[in-house]
CSV table of C-alpha atoms and ligand atoms in Angstrom, one decimal:
chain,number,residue,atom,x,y,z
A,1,UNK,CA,55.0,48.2,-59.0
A,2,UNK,CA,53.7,50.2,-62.0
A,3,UNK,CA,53.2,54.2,-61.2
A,4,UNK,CA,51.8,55.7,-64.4
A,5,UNK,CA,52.2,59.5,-62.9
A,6,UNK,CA,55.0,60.3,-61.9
A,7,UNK,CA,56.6,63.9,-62.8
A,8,UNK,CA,59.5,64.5,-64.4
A,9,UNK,CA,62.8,66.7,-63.6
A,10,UNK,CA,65.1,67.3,-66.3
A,11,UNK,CA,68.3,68.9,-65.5
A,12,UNK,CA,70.6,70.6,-67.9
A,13,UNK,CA,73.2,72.6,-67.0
A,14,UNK,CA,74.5,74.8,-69.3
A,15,UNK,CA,78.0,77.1,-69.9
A,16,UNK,CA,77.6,79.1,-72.8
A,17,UNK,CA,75.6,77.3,-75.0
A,18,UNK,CA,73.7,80.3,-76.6
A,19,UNK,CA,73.3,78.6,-79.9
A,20,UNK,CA,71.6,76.1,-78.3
A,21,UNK,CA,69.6,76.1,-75.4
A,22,UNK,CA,66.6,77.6,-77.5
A,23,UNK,CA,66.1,74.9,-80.1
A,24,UNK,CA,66.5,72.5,-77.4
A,25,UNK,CA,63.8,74.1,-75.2
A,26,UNK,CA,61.7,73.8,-77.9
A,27,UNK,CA,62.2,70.6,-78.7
A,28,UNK,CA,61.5,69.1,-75.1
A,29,UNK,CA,58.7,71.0,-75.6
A,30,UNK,CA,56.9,69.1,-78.4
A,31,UNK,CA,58.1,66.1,-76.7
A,32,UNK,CA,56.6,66.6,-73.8
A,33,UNK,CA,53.6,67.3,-75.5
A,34,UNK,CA,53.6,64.7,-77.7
A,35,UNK,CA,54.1,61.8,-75.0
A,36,UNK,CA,52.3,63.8,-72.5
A,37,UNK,CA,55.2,63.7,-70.4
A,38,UNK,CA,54.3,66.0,-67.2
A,39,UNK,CA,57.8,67.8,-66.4
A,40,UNK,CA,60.0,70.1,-65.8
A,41,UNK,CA,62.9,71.5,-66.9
A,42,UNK,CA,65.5,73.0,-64.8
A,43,UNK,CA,68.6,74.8,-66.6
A,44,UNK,CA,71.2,75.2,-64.3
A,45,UNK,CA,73.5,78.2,-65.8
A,46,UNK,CA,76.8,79.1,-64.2
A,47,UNK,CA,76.4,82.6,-65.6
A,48,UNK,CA,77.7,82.2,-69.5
A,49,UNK,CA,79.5,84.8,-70.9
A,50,UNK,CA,78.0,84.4,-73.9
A,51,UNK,CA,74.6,85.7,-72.4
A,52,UNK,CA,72.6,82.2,-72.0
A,53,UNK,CA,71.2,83.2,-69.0
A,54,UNK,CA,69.3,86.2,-70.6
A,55,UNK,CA,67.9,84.4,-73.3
A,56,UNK,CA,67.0,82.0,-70.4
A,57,UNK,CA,65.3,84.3,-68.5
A,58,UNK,CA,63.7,85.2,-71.7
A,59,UNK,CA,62.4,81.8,-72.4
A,60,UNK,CA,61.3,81.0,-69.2
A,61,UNK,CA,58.6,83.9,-69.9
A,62,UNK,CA,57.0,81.7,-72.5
A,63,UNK,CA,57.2,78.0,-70.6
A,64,UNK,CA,55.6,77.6,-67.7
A,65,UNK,CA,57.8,74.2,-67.5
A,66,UNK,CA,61.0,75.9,-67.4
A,67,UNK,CA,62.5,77.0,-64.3
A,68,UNK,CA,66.4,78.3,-64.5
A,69,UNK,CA,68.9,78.5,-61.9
A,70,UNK,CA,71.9,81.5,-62.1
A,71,UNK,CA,74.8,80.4,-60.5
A,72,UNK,CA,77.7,83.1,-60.3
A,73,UNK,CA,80.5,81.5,-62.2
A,74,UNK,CA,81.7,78.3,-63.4
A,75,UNK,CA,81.3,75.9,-60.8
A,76,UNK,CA,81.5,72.3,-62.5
A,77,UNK,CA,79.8,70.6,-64.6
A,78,UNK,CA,78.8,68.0,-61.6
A,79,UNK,CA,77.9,70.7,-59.2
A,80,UNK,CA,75.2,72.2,-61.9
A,81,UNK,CA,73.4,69.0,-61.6
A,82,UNK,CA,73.5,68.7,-58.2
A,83,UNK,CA,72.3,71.8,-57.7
A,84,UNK,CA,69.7,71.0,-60.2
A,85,UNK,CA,68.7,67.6,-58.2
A,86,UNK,CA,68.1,69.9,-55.1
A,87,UNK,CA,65.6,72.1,-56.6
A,88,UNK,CA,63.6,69.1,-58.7
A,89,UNK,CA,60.0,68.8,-57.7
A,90,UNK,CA,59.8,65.4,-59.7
A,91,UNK,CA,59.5,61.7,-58.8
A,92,UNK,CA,61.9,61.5,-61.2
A,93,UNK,CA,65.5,63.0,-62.5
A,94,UNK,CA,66.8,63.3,-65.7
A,95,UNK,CA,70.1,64.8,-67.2
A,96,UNK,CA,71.1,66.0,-70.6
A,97,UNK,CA,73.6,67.9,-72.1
A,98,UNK,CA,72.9,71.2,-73.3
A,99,UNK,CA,74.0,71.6,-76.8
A,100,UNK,CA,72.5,68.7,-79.1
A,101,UNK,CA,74.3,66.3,-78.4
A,102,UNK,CA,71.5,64.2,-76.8
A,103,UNK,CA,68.4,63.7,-78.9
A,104,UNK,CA,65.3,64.7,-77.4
A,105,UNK,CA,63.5,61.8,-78.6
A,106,UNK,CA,65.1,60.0,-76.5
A,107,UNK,CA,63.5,61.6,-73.4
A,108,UNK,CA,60.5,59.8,-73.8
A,109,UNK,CA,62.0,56.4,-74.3
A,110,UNK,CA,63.8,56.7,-70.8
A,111,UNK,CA,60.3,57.9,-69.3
A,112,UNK,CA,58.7,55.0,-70.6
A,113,UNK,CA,61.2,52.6,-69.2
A,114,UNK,CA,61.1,53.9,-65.8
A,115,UNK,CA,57.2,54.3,-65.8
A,116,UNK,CA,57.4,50.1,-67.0
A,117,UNK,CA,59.7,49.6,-63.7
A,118,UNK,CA,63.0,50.3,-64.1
A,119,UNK,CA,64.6,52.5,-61.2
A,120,UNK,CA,67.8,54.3,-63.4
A,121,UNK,CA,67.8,54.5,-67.2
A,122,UNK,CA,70.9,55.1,-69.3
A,123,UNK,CA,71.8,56.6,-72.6
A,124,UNK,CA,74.6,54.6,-73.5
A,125,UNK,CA,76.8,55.0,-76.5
A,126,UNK,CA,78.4,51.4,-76.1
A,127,UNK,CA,75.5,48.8,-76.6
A,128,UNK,CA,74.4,47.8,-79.9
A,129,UNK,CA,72.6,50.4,-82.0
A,130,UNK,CA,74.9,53.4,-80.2
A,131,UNK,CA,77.4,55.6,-81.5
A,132,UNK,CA,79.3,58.5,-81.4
A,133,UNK,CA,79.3,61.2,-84.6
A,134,UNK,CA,81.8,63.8,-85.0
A,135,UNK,CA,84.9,62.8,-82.9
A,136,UNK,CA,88.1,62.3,-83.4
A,137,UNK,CA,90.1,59.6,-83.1
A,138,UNK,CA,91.9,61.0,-79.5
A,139,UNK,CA,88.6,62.0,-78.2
A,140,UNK,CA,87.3,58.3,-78.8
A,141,UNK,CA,90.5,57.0,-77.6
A,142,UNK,CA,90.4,59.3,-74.5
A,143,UNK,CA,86.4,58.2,-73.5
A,144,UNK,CA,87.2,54.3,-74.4
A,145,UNK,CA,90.2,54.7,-72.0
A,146,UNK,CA,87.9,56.4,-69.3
A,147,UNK,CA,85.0,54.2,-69.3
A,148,UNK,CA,87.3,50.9,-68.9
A,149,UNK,CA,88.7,51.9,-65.9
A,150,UNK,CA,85.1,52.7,-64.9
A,151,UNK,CA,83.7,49.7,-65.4
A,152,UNK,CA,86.2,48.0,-63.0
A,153,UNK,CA,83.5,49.6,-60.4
A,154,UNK,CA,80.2,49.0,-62.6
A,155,UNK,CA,78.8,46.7,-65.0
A,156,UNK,CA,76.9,49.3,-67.0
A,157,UNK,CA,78.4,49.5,-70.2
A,158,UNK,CA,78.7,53.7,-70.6
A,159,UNK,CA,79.0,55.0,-67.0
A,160,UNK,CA,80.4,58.0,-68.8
A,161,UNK,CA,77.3,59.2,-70.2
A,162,UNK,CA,75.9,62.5,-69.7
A,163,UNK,CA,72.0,61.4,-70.5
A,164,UNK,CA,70.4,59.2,-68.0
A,165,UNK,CA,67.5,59.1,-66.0
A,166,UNK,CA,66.3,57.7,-62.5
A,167,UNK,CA,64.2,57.8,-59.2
A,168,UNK,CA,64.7,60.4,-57.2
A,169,UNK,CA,64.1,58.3,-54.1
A,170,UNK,CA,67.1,56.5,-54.8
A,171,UNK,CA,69.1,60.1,-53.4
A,172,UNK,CA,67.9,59.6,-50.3
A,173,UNK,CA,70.5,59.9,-47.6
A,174,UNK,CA,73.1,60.3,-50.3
A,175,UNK,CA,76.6,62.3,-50.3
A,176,UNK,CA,76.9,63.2,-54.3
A,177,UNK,CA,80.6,64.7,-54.2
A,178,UNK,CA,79.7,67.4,-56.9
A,179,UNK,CA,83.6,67.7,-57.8
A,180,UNK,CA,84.6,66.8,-61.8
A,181,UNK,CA,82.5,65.8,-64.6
A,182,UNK,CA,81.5,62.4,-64.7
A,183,UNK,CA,78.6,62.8,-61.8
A,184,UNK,CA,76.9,59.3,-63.3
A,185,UNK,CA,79.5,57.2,-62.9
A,186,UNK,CA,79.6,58.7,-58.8
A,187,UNK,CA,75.8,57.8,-59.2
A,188,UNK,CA,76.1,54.1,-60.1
A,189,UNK,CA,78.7,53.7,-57.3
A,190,UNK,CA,76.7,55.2,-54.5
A,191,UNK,CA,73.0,54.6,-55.3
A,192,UNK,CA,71.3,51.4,-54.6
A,193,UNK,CA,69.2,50.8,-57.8
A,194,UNK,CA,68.1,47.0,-58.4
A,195,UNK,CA,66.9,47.6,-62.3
A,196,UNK,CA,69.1,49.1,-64.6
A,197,UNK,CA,68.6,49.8,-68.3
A,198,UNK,CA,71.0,51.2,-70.8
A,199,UNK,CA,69.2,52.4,-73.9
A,200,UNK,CA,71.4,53.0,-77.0
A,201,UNK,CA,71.9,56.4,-78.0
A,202,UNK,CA,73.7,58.3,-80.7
A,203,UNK,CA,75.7,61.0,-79.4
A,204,UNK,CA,76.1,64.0,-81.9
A,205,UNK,CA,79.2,65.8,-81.4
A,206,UNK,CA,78.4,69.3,-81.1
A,207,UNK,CA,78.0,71.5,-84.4
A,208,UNK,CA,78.2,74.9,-82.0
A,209,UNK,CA,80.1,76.3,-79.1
A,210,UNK,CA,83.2,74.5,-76.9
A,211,UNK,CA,83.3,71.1,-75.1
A,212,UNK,CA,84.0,72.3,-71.4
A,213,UNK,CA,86.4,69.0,-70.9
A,214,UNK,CA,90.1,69.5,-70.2
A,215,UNK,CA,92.9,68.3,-68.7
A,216,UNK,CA,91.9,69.5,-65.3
A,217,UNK,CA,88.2,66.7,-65.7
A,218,UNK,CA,90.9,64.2,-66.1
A,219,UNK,CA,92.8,64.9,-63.8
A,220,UNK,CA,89.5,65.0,-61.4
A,221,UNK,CA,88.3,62.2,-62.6
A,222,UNK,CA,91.4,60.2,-61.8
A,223,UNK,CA,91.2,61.6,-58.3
A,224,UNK,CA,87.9,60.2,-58.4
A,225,UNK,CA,88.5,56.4,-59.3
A,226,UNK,CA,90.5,56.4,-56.3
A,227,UNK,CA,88.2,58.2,-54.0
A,228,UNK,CA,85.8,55.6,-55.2
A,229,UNK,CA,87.8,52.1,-53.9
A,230,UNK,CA,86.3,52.2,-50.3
A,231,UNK,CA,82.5,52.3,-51.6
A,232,UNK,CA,83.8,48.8,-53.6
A,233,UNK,CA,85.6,47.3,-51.3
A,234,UNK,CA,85.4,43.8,-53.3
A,235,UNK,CA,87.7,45.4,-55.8
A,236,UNK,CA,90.3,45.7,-53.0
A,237,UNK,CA,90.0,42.4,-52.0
A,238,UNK,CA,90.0,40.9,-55.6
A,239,UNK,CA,93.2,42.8,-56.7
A,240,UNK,CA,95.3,41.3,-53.8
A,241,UNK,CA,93.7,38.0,-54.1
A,242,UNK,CA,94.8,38.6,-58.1
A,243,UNK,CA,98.4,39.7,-57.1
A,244,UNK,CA,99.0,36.6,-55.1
A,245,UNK,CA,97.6,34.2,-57.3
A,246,UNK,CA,100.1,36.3,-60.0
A,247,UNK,CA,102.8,35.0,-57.5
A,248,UNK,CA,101.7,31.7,-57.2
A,249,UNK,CA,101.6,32.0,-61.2
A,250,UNK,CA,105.3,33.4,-60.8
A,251,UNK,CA,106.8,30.2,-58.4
A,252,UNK,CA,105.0,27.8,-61.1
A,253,UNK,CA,106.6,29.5,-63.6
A,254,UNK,CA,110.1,29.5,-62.2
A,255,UNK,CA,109.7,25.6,-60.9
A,256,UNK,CA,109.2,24.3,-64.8
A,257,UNK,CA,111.4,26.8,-66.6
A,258,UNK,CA,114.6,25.5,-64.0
A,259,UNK,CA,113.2,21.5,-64.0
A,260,UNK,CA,112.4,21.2,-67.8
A,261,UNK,CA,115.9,23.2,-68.6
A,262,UNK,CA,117.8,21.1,-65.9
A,263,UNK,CA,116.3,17.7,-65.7
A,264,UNK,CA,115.1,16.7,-68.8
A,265,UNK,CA,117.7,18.9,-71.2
A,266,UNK,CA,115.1,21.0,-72.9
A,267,UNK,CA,116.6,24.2,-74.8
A,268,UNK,CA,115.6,26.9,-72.2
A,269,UNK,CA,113.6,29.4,-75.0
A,270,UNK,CA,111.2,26.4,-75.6
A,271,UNK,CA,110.9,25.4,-71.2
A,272,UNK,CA,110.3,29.4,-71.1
A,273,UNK,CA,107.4,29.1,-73.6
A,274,UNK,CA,106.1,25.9,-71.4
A,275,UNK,CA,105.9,27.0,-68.3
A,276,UNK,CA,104.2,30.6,-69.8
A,277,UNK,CA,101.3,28.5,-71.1
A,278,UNK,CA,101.4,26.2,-67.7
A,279,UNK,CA,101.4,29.3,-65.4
A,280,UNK,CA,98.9,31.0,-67.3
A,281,UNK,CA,96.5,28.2,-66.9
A,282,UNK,CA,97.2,27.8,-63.3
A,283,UNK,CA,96.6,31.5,-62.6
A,284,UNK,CA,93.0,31.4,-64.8
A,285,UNK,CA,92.1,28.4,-62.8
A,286,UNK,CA,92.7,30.0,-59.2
A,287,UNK,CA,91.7,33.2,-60.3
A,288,UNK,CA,88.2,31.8,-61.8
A,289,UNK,CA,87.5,29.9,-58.3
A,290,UNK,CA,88.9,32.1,-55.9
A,291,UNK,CA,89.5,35.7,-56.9
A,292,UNK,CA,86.2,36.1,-59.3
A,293,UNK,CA,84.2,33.2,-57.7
A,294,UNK,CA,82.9,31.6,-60.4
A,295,UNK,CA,82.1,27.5,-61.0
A,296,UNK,CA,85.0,26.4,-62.6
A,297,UNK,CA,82.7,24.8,-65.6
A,298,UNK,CA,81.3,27.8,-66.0
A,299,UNK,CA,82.4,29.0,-70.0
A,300,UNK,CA,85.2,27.4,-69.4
A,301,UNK,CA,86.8,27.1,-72.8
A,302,UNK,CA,85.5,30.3,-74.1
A,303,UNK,CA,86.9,32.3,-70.3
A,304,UNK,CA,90.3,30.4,-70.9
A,305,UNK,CA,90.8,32.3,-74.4
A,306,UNK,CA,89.8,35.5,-73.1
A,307,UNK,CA,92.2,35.2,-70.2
A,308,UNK,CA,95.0,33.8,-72.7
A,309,UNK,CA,94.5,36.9,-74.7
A,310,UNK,CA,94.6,39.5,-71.8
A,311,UNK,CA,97.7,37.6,-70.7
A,312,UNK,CA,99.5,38.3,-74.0
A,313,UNK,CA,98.2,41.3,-74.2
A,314,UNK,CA,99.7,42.7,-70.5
A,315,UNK,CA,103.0,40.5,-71.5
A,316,UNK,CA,103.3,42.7,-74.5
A,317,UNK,CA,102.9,45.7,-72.4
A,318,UNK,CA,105.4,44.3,-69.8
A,319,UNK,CA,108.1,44.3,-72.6
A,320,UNK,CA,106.9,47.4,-74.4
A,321,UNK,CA,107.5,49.4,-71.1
A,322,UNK,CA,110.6,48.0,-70.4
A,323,UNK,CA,112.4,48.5,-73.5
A,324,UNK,CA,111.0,52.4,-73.4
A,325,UNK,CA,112.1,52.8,-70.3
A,326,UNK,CA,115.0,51.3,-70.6
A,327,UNK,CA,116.2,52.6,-73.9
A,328,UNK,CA,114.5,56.0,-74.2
A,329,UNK,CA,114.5,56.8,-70.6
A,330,UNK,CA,117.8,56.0,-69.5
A,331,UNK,CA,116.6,53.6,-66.5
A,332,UNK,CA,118.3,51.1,-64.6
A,333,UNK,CA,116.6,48.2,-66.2
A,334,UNK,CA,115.7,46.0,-63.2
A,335,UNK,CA,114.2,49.8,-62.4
A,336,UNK,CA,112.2,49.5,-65.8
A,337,UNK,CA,111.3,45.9,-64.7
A,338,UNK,CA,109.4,46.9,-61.6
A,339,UNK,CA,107.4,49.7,-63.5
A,340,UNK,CA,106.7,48.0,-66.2
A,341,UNK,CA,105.5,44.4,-64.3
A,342,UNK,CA,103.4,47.0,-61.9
A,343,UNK,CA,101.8,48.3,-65.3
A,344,UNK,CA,101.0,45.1,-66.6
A,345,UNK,CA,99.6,43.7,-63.6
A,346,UNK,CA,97.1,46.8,-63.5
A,347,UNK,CA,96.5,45.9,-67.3
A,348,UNK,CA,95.7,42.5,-66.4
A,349,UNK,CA,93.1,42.8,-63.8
A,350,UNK,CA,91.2,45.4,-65.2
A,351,UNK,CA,91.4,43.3,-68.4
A,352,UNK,CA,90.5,40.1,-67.0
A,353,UNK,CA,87.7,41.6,-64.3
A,354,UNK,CA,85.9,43.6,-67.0
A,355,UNK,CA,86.1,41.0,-70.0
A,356,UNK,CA,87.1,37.5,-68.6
A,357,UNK,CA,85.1,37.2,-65.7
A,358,UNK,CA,82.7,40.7,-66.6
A,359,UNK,CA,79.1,39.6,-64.5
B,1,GDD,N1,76.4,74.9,-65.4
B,1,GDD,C1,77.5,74.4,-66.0
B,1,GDD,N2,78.7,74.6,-65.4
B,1,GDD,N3,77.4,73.7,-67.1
B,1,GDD,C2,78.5,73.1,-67.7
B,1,GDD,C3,79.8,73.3,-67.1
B,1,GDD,C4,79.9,74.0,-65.9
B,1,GDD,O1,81.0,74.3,-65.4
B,1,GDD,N4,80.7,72.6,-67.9
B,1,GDD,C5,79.9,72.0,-68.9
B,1,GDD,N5,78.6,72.4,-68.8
B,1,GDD,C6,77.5,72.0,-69.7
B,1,GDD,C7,77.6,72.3,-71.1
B,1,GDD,O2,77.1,73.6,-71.4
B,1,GDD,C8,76.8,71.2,-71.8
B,1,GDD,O3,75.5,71.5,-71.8
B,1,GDD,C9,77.1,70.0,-70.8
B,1,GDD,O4,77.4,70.6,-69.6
B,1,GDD,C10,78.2,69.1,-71.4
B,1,GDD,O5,79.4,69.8,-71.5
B,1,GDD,P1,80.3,69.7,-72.8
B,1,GDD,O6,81.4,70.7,-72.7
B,1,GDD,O7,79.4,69.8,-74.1
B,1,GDD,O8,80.9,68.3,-72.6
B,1,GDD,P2,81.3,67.2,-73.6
B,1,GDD,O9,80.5,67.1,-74.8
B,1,GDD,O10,82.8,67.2,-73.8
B,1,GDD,O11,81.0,65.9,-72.7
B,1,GDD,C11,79.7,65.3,-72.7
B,1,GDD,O12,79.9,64.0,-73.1
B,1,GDD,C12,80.6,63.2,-72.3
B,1,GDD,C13,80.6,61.8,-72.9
B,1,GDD,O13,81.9,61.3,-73.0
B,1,GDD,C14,79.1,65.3,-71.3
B,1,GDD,O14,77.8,64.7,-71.4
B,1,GDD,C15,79.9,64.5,-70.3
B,1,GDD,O15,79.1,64.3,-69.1
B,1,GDD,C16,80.0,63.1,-70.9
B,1,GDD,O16,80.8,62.3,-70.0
B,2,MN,MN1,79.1,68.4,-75.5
């Protein structure tokens, strides 16, 4: 169904972003003008102590759009929007980030695609023709990190994006847990949306004022991805069905190694590097059918590599842990063993579930 009016609500929340807030204002402004976009904005301010809130209430005397909420104190990035979400009068939500970072043209763009049909839009920094300017190299590290283990629960590609938009309908008998930072990624897990788009975006690292994130947003978010198993209960089920076809993998393993060695006189080293490549191809072919429930045939060649190459990879890791352990640690190495084989087991699904057999 196409609706062509349908009002917008953007949210932003903001935490001393003084600098800012203004030339964004005005921007959404000309936008919205422009693309004769009827919205609203909604700053959600968790009283700055920088003084954003006056120059909000300041503001708000010359847009009629603009409508500004004062919380008392710094409550969460999450919370702000949720608060926001509570107040919107719109058909549809929006959320955006404050200080630049997020280019207003880009407003429109998301409009457009909802108004064509789509029910969430997001601004994603991870397709083709997206970006990120002005971090470095542990920040990047630190987001890539964060957004794989995300994507073990969604198939969007930047479910840690701060600039999306969608219905507001979608909310609808919905518990948003308003704890942390990342409230998309808790959006694409608990809303039922049937057309997605991610649009590419190029995030601009602030020029002005403080990222808020810190250790205690990763140490939420963490909390989180846990939190989040029961709503994806096929995750459960495809880890365990992964850890006993790993075992199954394991016996094969064992069986060739001992026989080829034993039976047939073959240096151990080379009946070692045999029964690797056998088990590994087992374990792709039960995990393909069973665990990720594909057609065999399906990509066959191309999923074998892939799976190959996460095997190495999590192998590599296995022995990389147990030598640190071991060596710079001081553990028992069968100790070491365990950790490291849980480690690359993790490594491995999330590997193989998000690349291998991604939908
Ligand atoms: N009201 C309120 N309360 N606003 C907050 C709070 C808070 O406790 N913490 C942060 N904000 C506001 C900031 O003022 C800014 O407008 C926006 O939320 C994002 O905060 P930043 O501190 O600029 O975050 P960032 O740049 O590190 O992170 C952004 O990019 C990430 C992408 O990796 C955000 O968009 C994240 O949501 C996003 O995941
Ligand atoms: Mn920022």
């Amino acid at each position: 169904m196409i609706c062509l009016y349908m009002k917008l609500s953007l949210i932003i929340p903001t935490y001393n972003e003084k600098e800012n807030i203004r030339i964004l204002i005005l921007k959404l402004e000309e936008e919205f003008n422009l693309n004769k976009i009827d919205g609203e904005i909604i700053v959600v301010d968790d009283n700055s102590p920088d003084g954003t809130g006056i120059i909000l209430d300041d503001l708000k005397m010359k847009y009629v759009f603009l409508r500004v909420i004062h919380r008392e104190g710094k409550l969460g990035l999450s919370s702000a929007v949720v608060a926001g979400f509570n107040l919107a009068k719109g058909d549809i939500l929006g959320v955006m980030d404050a200080d630049l970072s997020h280019s207003p043209e880009k407003v429109n763009e998301m409009y457009q695609e909802i108004i064509k049909g789509a029910d969430f839009v997001v601004g994603s920094r991870y397709i083709k023709g997206g970006k990120i300017e002005g971090w470095n190299i542990y920040r990047k590290l630190l987001s890539l990190g964060a957004t794989l283990f995300a994507r073990v629960y969604t198939s969007v590609k930047d479910p840690m994006s701060g600039f999306f938009m969608f219905k507001k309908d979608l909310l609808l008998n919905k518990e948003i847990n308003p704890k942390g930072f990342k409230i998309l990624l808790e959006l694409l897990i608990k809303l039922e949306y049937k057309q997605i788009v991610e649009i590419p975006i190029v995030f601009i690292n602030r020029t002005v004022g403080k990222s808020k994130a810190g250790t205690r947003e990763i140490i939420y978010y963490l909390e989180n991805l846990i939190k989040y198993l029961p709503y994806k209960k096929e995750v459960i089920g495809e880890f365990l069905k992964f850890i006993l076809v790993g075992l199954v993998g394991t016996f094969v393993n064992i069986i060739i190694l001992y026989s080829f060695t034993e039976y047939y006189n073959v240096y151990y080293l080379y009946s070692a590097l045999l029964s690797f490549v056998v088990a590994v191809t087992v374990n792709f072919i039960l995990n393909k059918i069973w665990t990720f429930n594909e057609k065999i045939g399906y990509k066959i060649f191309q999923k074998y590599i892939k799976f190959f190459s996460v095997s190495l990879f999590a192998l590599s890791v296995n022995i990389f842990f147990l030598i640190l352990l071991t060596e710079v640690f001081g553990l028992y190495y069968i100790y070491s063993q365990i950790l490291a084989i849980g480690m690359s087991l993790v490594i491995n699904f999330i590997g193989n579930k998000i690349w291998t057999f991604c939908k």
